[in-house]
GROMACS .gro file of C-alpha atoms in nm:
model
  152
    1MET     CA    1  -0.628   0.117  -2.293
    2SER     CA    2  -0.322  -0.135  -2.310
    3ILE     CA    3  -0.083   0.150  -2.177
    4ALA     CA    4  -0.322   0.233  -1.899
    5LEU     CA    5  -0.375  -0.121  -1.790
    6ALA     CA    6  -0.009  -0.212  -1.801
    7LEU     CA    7   0.077   0.090  -1.580
    8HIS     CA    8  -0.222   0.011  -1.363
    9VAL     CA    9  -0.101  -0.363  -1.290
   10LEU     CA   10   0.252  -0.233  -1.258
   11ALA     CA   11   0.158   0.011  -1.003
   12VAL     CA   12  -0.053  -0.225  -0.805
   13THR     CA   13   0.231  -0.495  -0.810
   14VAL     CA   14   0.499  -0.248  -0.675
   15TRP     CA   15   0.259  -0.136  -0.391
   16VAL     CA   16   0.084  -0.455  -0.294
   17GLY     CA   17   0.403  -0.674  -0.377
   18GLY     CA   18   0.610  -0.439  -0.164
   19MET     CA   19   0.360  -0.479   0.141
   20PHE     CA   20   0.352  -0.853   0.095
   21PHE     CA   21   0.753  -0.850   0.106
   22ALA     CA   22   0.775  -0.626   0.411
   23TYR     CA   23   0.485  -0.789   0.601
   24MET     CA   24   0.562  -1.180   0.529
   25VAL     CA   25   0.942  -1.182   0.474
   26LEU     CA   26   1.127  -0.884   0.630
   27ARG     CA   27   0.910  -0.828   0.939
   28PRO     CA   28   0.955  -1.189   1.099
   29VAL     CA   29   1.327  -1.188   1.007
   30ALA     CA   30   1.410  -0.845   1.140
   31ALA     CA   31   1.193  -0.915   1.455
   32SER     CA   32   1.381  -1.254   1.525
   33GLN     CA   33   1.729  -1.134   1.443
   34LEU     CA   34   1.759  -0.767   1.556
   35GLN     CA   35   1.692  -0.578   1.871
   36PRO     CA   36   1.509  -0.263   1.890
   37PRO     CA   37   1.804  -0.003   1.854
   38GLN     CA   38   1.895  -0.206   1.525
   39ARG     CA   39   1.537  -0.307   1.408
   40LEU     CA   40   1.370   0.036   1.431
   41PRO     CA   41   1.621   0.237   1.242
   42LEU     CA   42   1.594  -0.044   0.953
   43TRP     CA   43   1.236  -0.007   0.935
   44GLN     CA   44   1.263   0.368   0.932
   45SER     CA   45   1.505   0.357   0.648
   46VAL     CA   46   1.286   0.075   0.471
   47PHE     CA   47   0.993   0.290   0.464
   48SER     CA   48   1.185   0.593   0.358
   49ARG     CA   49   1.289   0.405   0.054
   50PHE     CA   50   0.955   0.247  -0.006
   51PHE     CA   51   0.695   0.514   0.049
   52PRO     CA   52   0.817   0.730  -0.240
   53TRP     CA   53   0.743   0.443  -0.466
   54VAL     CA   54   0.380   0.413  -0.306
   55TRP     CA   55   0.327   0.782  -0.395
   56VAL     CA   56   0.425   0.707  -0.762
   57ALA     CA   57   0.205   0.404  -0.756
   58ILE     CA   58  -0.073   0.592  -0.616
   59VAL     CA   59  -0.060   0.863  -0.876
   60LEU     CA   60  -0.017   0.597  -1.152
   61ILE     CA   61  -0.317   0.384  -1.020
   62LEU     CA   62  -0.528   0.685  -1.016
   63ALA     CA   63  -0.442   0.818  -1.358
   64SER     CA   64  -0.443   0.479  -1.522
   65GLY     CA   65  -0.768   0.398  -1.359
   66TYR     CA   66  -0.955   0.694  -1.441
   67TRP     CA   67  -0.810   0.681  -1.803
   68MET     CA   68  -0.968   0.330  -1.833
   69LEU     CA   69  -1.295   0.425  -1.644
   70PHE     CA   70  -1.366   0.745  -1.842
   71GLY     CA   71  -1.226   0.605  -2.173
   72PRO     CA   72  -1.350   0.249  -2.255
   73TYR     CA   73  -1.595   0.224  -2.008
   74GLY     CA   74  -1.745   0.584  -2.054
   75GLY     CA   75  -1.774   0.675  -1.675
   76MET     CA   76  -1.899   0.536  -1.344
   77LYS     CA   77  -2.256   0.460  -1.483
   78ASN     CA   78  -2.128   0.211  -1.737
   79ALA     CA   79  -1.883   0.040  -1.536
   80PRO     CA   80  -1.973  -0.314  -1.401
   81ILE     CA   81  -1.980  -0.365  -1.023
   82PHE     CA   82  -1.624  -0.515  -1.008
   83ILE     CA   83  -1.489  -0.181  -1.119
   84HIS     CA   84  -1.687   0.003  -0.850
   85LEU     CA   85  -1.546  -0.257  -0.596
   86MET     CA   86  -1.197  -0.209  -0.712
   87HIS     CA   87  -1.246   0.170  -0.697
   88ALA     CA   88  -1.369   0.180  -0.342
   89LEU     CA   89  -1.116  -0.066  -0.214
   90GLY     CA   90  -0.824   0.140  -0.375
   91LEU     CA   91  -0.949   0.457  -0.210
   92VAL     CA   92  -0.980   0.312   0.119
   93MET     CA   93  -0.621   0.177   0.074
   94MET     CA   94  -0.498   0.523  -0.028
   95VAL     CA   95  -0.676   0.667   0.286
   96ILE     CA   96  -0.496   0.416   0.498
   97PHE     CA   97  -0.168   0.500   0.346
   98LEU     CA   98  -0.200   0.871   0.388
   99HIS     CA   99  -0.271   0.809   0.770
  100VAL     CA  100   0.038   0.575   0.776
  101PHE     CA  101   0.256   0.822   0.608
  102PHE     CA  102   0.139   1.145   0.818
  103ALA     CA  103   0.083   1.015   1.161
  104PRO     CA  104   0.271   0.677   1.266
  105TYR     CA  105   0.558   0.711   1.012
  106LYS     CA  106   0.622   1.062   1.126
  107ARG     CA  107   0.634   0.978   1.467
  108LEU     CA  108   0.844   0.654   1.405
  109THR     CA  109   1.098   0.889   1.220
  110ARG     CA  110   1.085   1.134   1.512
  111TYR     CA  111   1.133   0.892   1.791
  112VAL     CA  112   1.416   0.681   1.603
  113GLN     CA  113   1.614   1.017   1.558
  114GLN     CA  114   1.561   1.062   1.934
  115SER     CA  115   1.654   0.686   2.019
  116ASN     CA  116   1.320   0.657   2.196
  117TRP     CA  117   1.284   0.294   2.140
  118GLN     CA  118   0.970   0.237   2.327
  119GLU     CA  119   0.774   0.496   2.153
  120ALA     CA  120   0.930   0.421   1.807
  121GLY     CA  121   0.809   0.045   1.882
  122LYS     CA  122   0.459   0.178   1.938
  123ALA     CA  123   0.461   0.366   1.606
  124LEU     CA  124   0.611   0.066   1.433
  125ASN     CA  125   0.329  -0.151   1.575
  126GLN     CA  126   0.065   0.074   1.425
  127ILE     CA  127   0.233   0.086   1.088
  128ARG     CA  128   0.242  -0.298   1.107
  129PHE     CA  129  -0.116  -0.339   1.183
  130LEU     CA  130  -0.231  -0.094   0.892
  131VAL     CA  131   0.024  -0.240   0.656
  132GLY     CA  132  -0.102  -0.583   0.720
  133LEU     CA  133  -0.484  -0.459   0.648
  134ASN     CA  134  -0.378  -0.263   0.338
  135MET     CA  135  -0.206  -0.574   0.219
  136LEU     CA  136  -0.526  -0.778   0.273
  137ILE     CA  137  -0.738  -0.515   0.114
  138GLY     CA  138  -0.502  -0.516  -0.182
  139LEU     CA  139  -0.485  -0.876  -0.229
  140ILE     CA  140  -0.851  -0.880  -0.233
  141THR     CA  141  -0.879  -0.590  -0.468
  142ILE     CA  142  -0.628  -0.782  -0.728
  143VAL     CA  143  -0.854  -1.099  -0.704
  144ILE     CA  144  -1.163  -0.862  -0.782
  145GLY     CA  145  -0.946  -0.701  -1.064
  146ALA     CA  146  -0.836  -1.020  -1.216
  147ALA     CA  147  -1.148  -1.244  -1.173
  148GLY     CA  148  -1.429  -1.002  -1.102
  149LYS     CA  149  -1.577  -0.972  -1.441
  150TYR     CA  150  -1.628  -1.344  -1.454
  151TRP     CA  151  -1.808  -1.385  -1.136
  152LEU     CA  152  -1.952  -1.045  -1.023
   0.00000   0.00000   0.00000
């Protein structure tokens, strides 16, 4: 269980921490200092390096989470409510990421390659909103994971 828990926490830290840094630190600096022809390729490059780590994190989160769920907890039936909440919120986050990856991120990449800054900006705005939403859900999920067994 300790290996699974360590992998789970590390993967969540990479994913949610990466979103926090991108949204709360990099985004406002890039917006204040770079014009669209510099800012939009920067974001496309940032995502192209971050998203493979998100894929790894998702695999590790699912594998380690189910390892703990079906090992020590003996399945969903025996898991406390905070585990069910973490599970549901984690799946919602994964669906949001899948949408980001296969829709607005693909459009952002295409429009940046075409130097179509207006459409690239629209795609980035969609990504920004969804990353902000996912970050919020991720932070709530972390609180549930860390404190849920004490108050749920």
